[in-house]
């Protein structure tokens, strides 16, 4: 009853307090993050190993199994593991005990993966470690199409212009483009000409590796100035790779790459095709990362898209 008596004795004070509570509630609601994909932590971490050209059986025996054994003995709070071996790809899912910290598991898996690189097949790269979450789904997709550009140019534009432009959006994780053809330098060998010159494919590979390098060569001081000196053996144009010498025969004839092969700019074998309204295009999936609001990320993406489109290649 004392609250009622106090309110009757000081009515203006309670009116002001009520207004402050009302205004504070409205401001809090306006500033509260609205998210349609809340961050729900799941104690599961994925490890993706890649080793180009290796068969699924070899991937399982030489990479996946040793990694699973190391995880069992070194990483804490592991409940069980699941793995899948594909051609050139090994995927390991590590399930942690309920209530454990997935971030601590990611740190331990990163450390043990770096250590295992010494005992795994030579040339293997560090794995991609992904923490699973209920919000790890695409929240947006940006498509790129053109009536004049080819699929290789579309892929390059998506990877070199669109992705960096979207990466500045806070909370957005921009993945590699789907669709299109990634450009690469192709070396078409002629087996008949190689056999006629007494060469093999390894000779061509070694020539390209040895004569397509940039080597620092110290510095040269001329007068009061000091200049950096480098040996630039990297051709500026792809076509000039055909003019690299492979060997000199006993009769003094020089065998060039163009005599046994053809180096040109091409594209990798297309692994996926994306169509929009019947036309081939490239799309960029965008995921949410961190605790940022999904709706806020979408709004920021819409704001930066006009600037990205203005700076994109013509066509």
Short mmCIF file of C-alpha atoms in Angstrom, two decimals:
data_model
loop_
_atom_site.label_atom_id
_atom_site.label_comp_id
_atom_site.label_asym_id
_atom_site.label_seq_id
_atom_site.Cartn_x
_atom_site.Cartn_y
_atom_site.Cartn_z
CA UNK A 1 0.00 0.00 0.00
CA UNK A 2 2.93 2.35 0.53
CA UNK A 3 3.56 2.48 -3.23
CA UNK A 4 -0.03 3.64 -3.81
CA UNK A 5 0.30 6.32 -1.14
CA UNK A 6 3.62 7.47 -2.64
CA UNK A 7 2.10 7.64 -6.12
CA UNK A 8 -0.84 9.71 -4.84
CA UNK A 9 1.52 12.00 -2.96
CA UNK A 10 3.93 12.46 -5.92
CA UNK A 11 1.87 11.95 -9.10
CA UNK A 12 4.18 13.92 -11.41
CA UNK A 13 7.19 11.83 -10.41
CA UNK A 14 5.43 8.61 -11.39
CA UNK A 15 4.18 10.13 -14.64
CA UNK A 16 7.75 11.09 -15.60
CA UNK A 17 9.03 7.63 -14.64
CA UNK A 18 6.33 6.00 -16.77
CA UNK A 19 7.24 8.19 -19.75
CA UNK A 20 10.94 7.34 -19.34
CA UNK A 21 10.16 3.62 -19.26
CA UNK A 22 7.97 3.98 -22.36
CA UNK A 23 10.60 5.96 -24.29
CA UNK A 24 13.37 3.59 -23.20
CA UNK A 25 11.35 0.58 -24.33
CA UNK A 26 10.68 2.10 -27.75
CA UNK A 27 14.37 2.97 -28.25
CA UNK A 28 15.44 -0.51 -27.16
CA UNK A 29 13.06 -2.17 -29.61
CA UNK A 30 14.32 0.03 -32.46
CA UNK A 31 17.97 -0.78 -31.73
CA UNK A 32 17.43 -4.47 -31.06
CA UNK A 33 18.96 -6.73 -33.72
CA UNK A 34 16.31 -8.56 -35.72
CA UNK A 35 17.48 -11.87 -37.14
CA UNK A 36 15.66 -14.58 -39.01
CA UNK A 37 18.65 -16.95 -38.59
CA UNK A 38 19.71 -16.79 -34.92
CA UNK A 39 23.15 -18.09 -34.00
CA UNK A 40 22.64 -21.58 -32.56
CA UNK A 41 26.00 -23.14 -31.63
CA UNK A 42 26.39 -26.78 -32.66
CA UNK A 43 29.41 -28.73 -31.34
CA UNK A 44 30.42 -30.01 -34.79
CA UNK A 45 33.53 -28.99 -36.73
CA UNK A 46 34.34 -29.99 -40.30
CA UNK A 47 37.84 -30.50 -41.73
CA UNK A 48 38.27 -30.48 -45.51
CA UNK A 49 41.54 -31.85 -46.91
CA UNK A 50 42.35 -31.43 -50.60
CA UNK A 51 45.00 -33.23 -52.64
CA UNK A 52 44.46 -33.00 -56.38
CA UNK A 53 44.36 -36.21 -58.41
CA UNK A 54 44.42 -38.73 -55.56
CA UNK A 55 41.90 -41.58 -55.68
CA UNK A 56 39.28 -41.96 -52.92
CA UNK A 57 40.96 -45.13 -51.59
CA UNK A 58 44.35 -43.41 -51.34
CA UNK A 59 42.75 -40.32 -49.81
CA UNK A 60 41.22 -42.49 -47.11
CA UNK A 61 44.37 -44.51 -46.33
CA UNK A 62 47.02 -41.81 -46.58
CA UNK A 63 45.20 -38.75 -45.25
CA UNK A 64 41.81 -39.34 -43.63
CA UNK A 65 42.71 -42.33 -41.43
CA UNK A 66 45.96 -40.81 -40.01
CA UNK A 67 44.13 -37.56 -39.26
CA UNK A 68 41.29 -39.38 -37.49
CA UNK A 69 43.76 -41.32 -35.34
CA UNK A 70 45.60 -38.14 -34.38
CA UNK A 71 42.35 -36.38 -33.49
CA UNK A 72 41.29 -39.28 -31.27
CA UNK A 73 44.46 -39.08 -29.18
CA UNK A 74 45.08 -35.31 -29.05
CA UNK A 75 41.78 -33.41 -29.20
CA UNK A 76 39.63 -33.25 -26.06
CA UNK A 77 35.86 -33.80 -25.70
CA UNK A 78 35.45 -35.69 -28.98
CA UNK A 79 32.26 -37.75 -29.05
CA UNK A 80 32.70 -39.40 -32.46
CA UNK A 81 33.91 -38.75 -35.99
CA UNK A 82 32.45 -39.21 -39.45
CA UNK A 83 34.46 -39.09 -42.67
CA UNK A 84 33.95 -39.24 -46.40
CA UNK A 85 36.66 -39.71 -49.03
CA UNK A 86 36.19 -38.46 -52.58
CA UNK A 87 38.57 -37.95 -55.47
CA UNK A 88 41.02 -35.32 -54.25
CA UNK A 89 38.86 -34.39 -51.25
CA UNK A 90 38.63 -35.78 -47.72
CA UNK A 91 35.91 -34.53 -45.37
CA UNK A 92 36.03 -35.26 -41.64
CA UNK A 93 33.24 -34.25 -39.26
CA UNK A 94 34.26 -34.08 -35.61
CA UNK A 95 31.35 -34.22 -33.14
CA UNK A 96 32.16 -32.85 -29.69
CA UNK A 97 30.44 -33.60 -26.40
CA UNK A 98 27.26 -31.58 -25.72
CA UNK A 99 28.05 -28.39 -23.86
CA UNK A 100 31.69 -28.24 -24.99
CA UNK A 101 33.13 -25.10 -26.57
CA UNK A 102 33.36 -25.47 -30.38
CA UNK A 103 35.86 -22.60 -30.58
CA UNK A 104 38.30 -24.50 -28.37
CA UNK A 105 37.85 -27.53 -30.62
CA UNK A 106 38.61 -25.44 -33.71
CA UNK A 107 41.82 -24.20 -32.09
CA UNK A 108 42.95 -27.74 -31.22
CA UNK A 109 42.09 -29.07 -34.68
CA UNK A 110 44.00 -26.23 -36.32
CA UNK A 111 47.09 -26.96 -34.23
CA UNK A 112 47.07 -30.71 -34.86
CA UNK A 113 46.43 -30.19 -38.59
CA UNK A 114 49.54 -28.03 -38.92
CA UNK A 115 51.58 -30.70 -37.13
CA UNK A 116 50.25 -33.50 -39.36
CA UNK A 117 51.42 -31.75 -42.53
CA UNK A 118 54.91 -33.17 -41.90
CA UNK A 119 53.76 -36.80 -42.05
CA UNK A 120 51.13 -36.51 -44.79
CA UNK A 121 51.93 -36.83 -48.52
CA UNK A 122 54.31 -34.11 -49.75
CA UNK A 123 52.73 -31.03 -51.28
CA UNK A 124 49.46 -31.24 -49.38
CA UNK A 125 48.06 -27.90 -48.26
CA UNK A 126 46.61 -27.02 -44.83
CA UNK A 127 42.95 -28.02 -44.50
CA UNK A 128 39.88 -25.85 -44.41
CA UNK A 129 38.34 -26.00 -40.93
CA UNK A 130 34.66 -25.05 -40.70
CA UNK A 131 32.54 -24.67 -37.60
CA UNK A 132 28.99 -25.83 -38.23
CA UNK A 133 26.09 -23.63 -37.20
CA UNK A 134 22.36 -23.58 -37.81
CA UNK A 135 22.86 -20.20 -39.48
CA UNK A 136 25.42 -21.53 -42.00
CA UNK A 137 23.01 -21.27 -44.91
CA UNK A 138 23.10 -18.80 -47.79
CA UNK A 139 21.21 -15.65 -46.87
CA UNK A 140 21.62 -14.15 -50.34
CA UNK A 141 22.91 -14.95 -53.81
CA UNK A 142 24.33 -12.47 -56.28
CA UNK A 143 24.06 -13.47 -59.94
CA UNK A 144 26.25 -12.20 -62.75
CA UNK A 145 25.22 -12.45 -66.40
CA UNK A 146 26.21 -10.81 -69.65
CA UNK A 147 25.25 -10.86 -73.31
CA UNK A 148 28.82 -10.22 -74.49
CA UNK A 149 31.19 -11.83 -71.95
CA UNK A 150 31.99 -15.54 -71.99
CA UNK A 151 31.78 -17.87 -69.01
CA UNK A 152 35.49 -17.50 -68.22
CA UNK A 153 35.20 -13.71 -68.14
CA UNK A 154 32.09 -13.98 -65.97
CA UNK A 155 33.94 -16.16 -63.46
CA UNK A 156 36.89 -13.74 -63.39
CA UNK A 157 34.61 -10.75 -62.90
CA UNK A 158 32.73 -12.49 -60.09
CA UNK A 159 35.94 -13.55 -58.36
CA UNK A 160 38.02 -10.39 -58.90
CA UNK A 161 35.42 -7.62 -58.65
CA UNK A 162 32.18 -8.80 -57.08
CA UNK A 163 33.63 -10.85 -54.20
CA UNK A 164 36.05 -8.14 -52.93
CA UNK A 165 33.26 -5.58 -53.16
CA UNK A 166 30.89 -7.71 -51.08
CA UNK A 167 33.59 -8.71 -48.58
CA UNK A 168 33.50 -5.22 -47.03
CA UNK A 169 29.97 -5.85 -45.73
CA UNK A 170 30.19 -6.57 -42.01
CA UNK A 171 28.96 -10.05 -41.14
CA UNK A 172 28.97 -11.33 -44.73
CA UNK A 173 31.01 -14.38 -45.71
CA UNK A 174 31.36 -14.41 -49.50
CA UNK A 175 32.02 -17.83 -51.05
CA UNK A 176 33.63 -18.70 -54.37
CA UNK A 177 31.43 -18.29 -57.45
CA UNK A 178 29.38 -21.16 -58.80
CA UNK A 179 29.11 -21.52 -62.54
CA UNK A 180 31.46 -20.09 -65.11
CA UNK A 181 34.83 -21.45 -66.20
CA UNK A 182 37.97 -20.64 -64.16
CA UNK A 183 40.79 -19.54 -66.46
CA UNK A 184 44.05 -21.46 -66.48
CA UNK A 185 47.10 -21.91 -68.67
CA UNK A 186 46.81 -25.05 -70.78
CA UNK A 187 49.74 -27.06 -72.15
CA UNK A 188 48.64 -29.41 -74.94
CA UNK A 189 51.33 -32.07 -75.44
CA UNK A 190 51.88 -33.91 -78.71
CA UNK A 191 52.96 -37.48 -77.78
CA UNK A 192 54.24 -38.21 -81.29
CA UNK A 193 56.48 -35.15 -81.39
CA UNK A 194 57.69 -35.79 -77.83
CA UNK A 195 58.72 -39.32 -78.75
CA UNK A 196 60.43 -38.07 -81.90
CA UNK A 197 62.53 -35.61 -79.90
CA UNK A 198 63.28 -38.11 -77.14
CA UNK A 199 61.40 -36.07 -74.54
CA UNK A 200 58.63 -36.68 -72.02
CA UNK A 201 55.96 -34.59 -70.38
CA UNK A 202 58.19 -34.11 -67.33
CA UNK A 203 60.77 -32.35 -69.50
CA UNK A 204 58.17 -29.78 -70.53
CA UNK A 205 57.03 -29.33 -66.93
CA UNK A 206 60.59 -28.87 -65.67
CA UNK A 207 61.28 -26.32 -68.40
CA UNK A 208 58.25 -24.26 -67.45
CA UNK A 209 59.17 -24.39 -63.76
CA UNK A 210 62.82 -23.51 -64.31
CA UNK A 211 62.36 -20.68 -66.82
CA UNK A 212 59.21 -19.02 -65.52
CA UNK A 213 60.54 -17.49 -62.30
CA UNK A 214 61.39 -14.12 -60.78
CA UNK A 215 64.61 -14.21 -58.74
CA UNK A 216 65.99 -11.30 -56.67
CA UNK A 217 69.64 -10.62 -57.50
CA UNK A 218 70.67 -8.10 -54.87
CA UNK A 219 71.23 -4.42 -55.57
CA UNK A 220 73.53 -2.16 -57.58
CA UNK A 221 74.81 1.19 -56.35
CA UNK A 222 75.27 3.76 -59.10
CA UNK A 223 76.45 7.12 -57.89
CA UNK A 224 74.37 8.21 -54.94
CA UNK A 225 71.50 5.87 -55.71
CA UNK A 226 71.02 2.18 -54.99
CA UNK A 227 68.86 0.12 -57.34
CA UNK A 228 67.28 -3.28 -56.79
CA UNK A 229 68.33 -5.88 -59.35
CA UNK A 230 66.21 -8.87 -60.22
CA UNK A 231 66.28 -11.61 -62.83
CA UNK A 232 62.85 -11.56 -64.41
CA UNK A 233 62.43 -14.77 -66.38
CA UNK A 234 58.64 -14.68 -66.29
CA UNK A 235 57.15 -14.04 -69.76
CA UNK A 236 54.63 -11.24 -69.93
CA UNK A 237 52.41 -12.98 -72.49
CA UNK A 238 51.17 -16.57 -72.40
CA UNK A 239 52.12 -17.13 -76.04
CA UNK A 240 55.80 -16.47 -75.30
CA UNK A 241 55.90 -19.60 -73.15
CA UNK A 242 55.99 -21.54 -76.41
CA UNK A 243 59.42 -20.01 -77.15
CA UNK A 244 61.13 -21.45 -74.05
CA UNK A 245 63.98 -23.83 -74.96
CA UNK A 246 63.86 -27.37 -73.61
CA UNK A 247 67.23 -28.75 -74.69
CA UNK A 248 69.94 -28.56 -77.33
CA UNK A 249 70.61 -31.65 -79.42
CA UNK A 250 74.17 -32.89 -80.19
CA UNK A 251 73.98 -31.35 -83.68
CA UNK A 252 73.32 -27.91 -82.15
CA UNK A 253 69.58 -27.76 -82.79
CA UNK A 254 67.50 -26.21 -80.01
CA UNK A 255 64.19 -27.85 -79.18
CA UNK A 256 61.53 -25.38 -78.04
CA UNK A 257 58.24 -26.02 -76.30
CA UNK A 258 56.41 -25.06 -79.48
CA UNK A 259 58.05 -28.02 -81.21
CA UNK A 260 56.38 -30.57 -78.95
CA UNK A 261 53.47 -28.74 -77.29
CA UNK A 262 51.15 -25.76 -77.50
CA UNK A 263 50.76 -23.39 -74.54
CA UNK A 264 47.64 -21.24 -74.54
CA UNK A 265 45.08 -19.64 -72.29
CA UNK A 266 42.12 -21.89 -71.60
CA UNK A 267 39.73 -22.90 -68.86
CA UNK A 268 39.48 -25.69 -66.35
CA UNK A 269 36.97 -28.46 -66.87
CA UNK A 270 33.63 -27.03 -65.83
CA UNK A 271 32.30 -28.76 -62.72
CA UNK A 272 28.96 -26.97 -62.42
CA UNK A 273 26.59 -25.01 -64.62
CA UNK A 274 24.29 -22.24 -63.43
CA UNK A 275 21.42 -21.00 -65.58
CA UNK A 276 19.24 -17.95 -65.09
CA UNK A 277 16.28 -17.57 -67.43
CA UNK A 278 17.90 -20.17 -69.69
CA UNK A 279 21.20 -18.28 -69.91
CA UNK A 280 24.45 -19.48 -68.36
CA UNK A 281 25.61 -17.24 -65.54
CA UNK A 282 27.70 -17.19 -62.37
CA UNK A 283 26.32 -16.79 -58.86
CA UNK A 284 28.03 -15.92 -55.59
CA UNK A 285 26.51 -17.41 -52.40
CA UNK A 286 26.70 -15.18 -49.33
CA UNK A 287 26.63 -16.63 -45.82
CA UNK A 288 26.20 -14.94 -42.48
CA UNK A 289 29.20 -14.94 -40.16
CA UNK A 290 29.34 -13.85 -36.56
CA UNK A 291 26.43 -12.36 -34.64
CA UNK A 292 25.43 -9.76 -37.23
CA UNK A 293 21.77 -9.40 -38.11
CA UNK A 294 20.73 -11.14 -41.32
CA UNK A 295 18.41 -8.30 -42.30
CA UNK A 296 21.14 -5.72 -41.67
CA UNK A 297 23.55 -7.68 -43.90
CA UNK A 298 21.00 -7.79 -46.73
CA UNK A 299 20.41 -4.03 -46.47
CA UNK A 300 24.16 -3.32 -46.63
CA UNK A 301 24.57 -5.64 -49.62
CA UNK A 302 21.87 -3.71 -51.47
CA UNK A 303 23.71 -0.48 -50.68
CA UNK A 304 27.08 -1.59 -52.08
CA UNK A 305 25.78 -3.36 -55.20
CA UNK A 306 25.34 -0.16 -57.30
CA UNK A 307 28.96 0.85 -56.61
CA UNK A 308 30.20 -2.66 -57.49
CA UNK A 309 28.23 -2.66 -60.72
CA UNK A 310 29.64 0.75 -61.67
CA UNK A 311 33.23 -0.51 -61.27
CA UNK A 312 32.64 -3.89 -62.93
CA UNK A 313 34.10 -4.64 -66.39
CA UNK A 314 32.01 -3.43 -69.35
CA UNK A 315 29.42 -5.88 -70.58
#
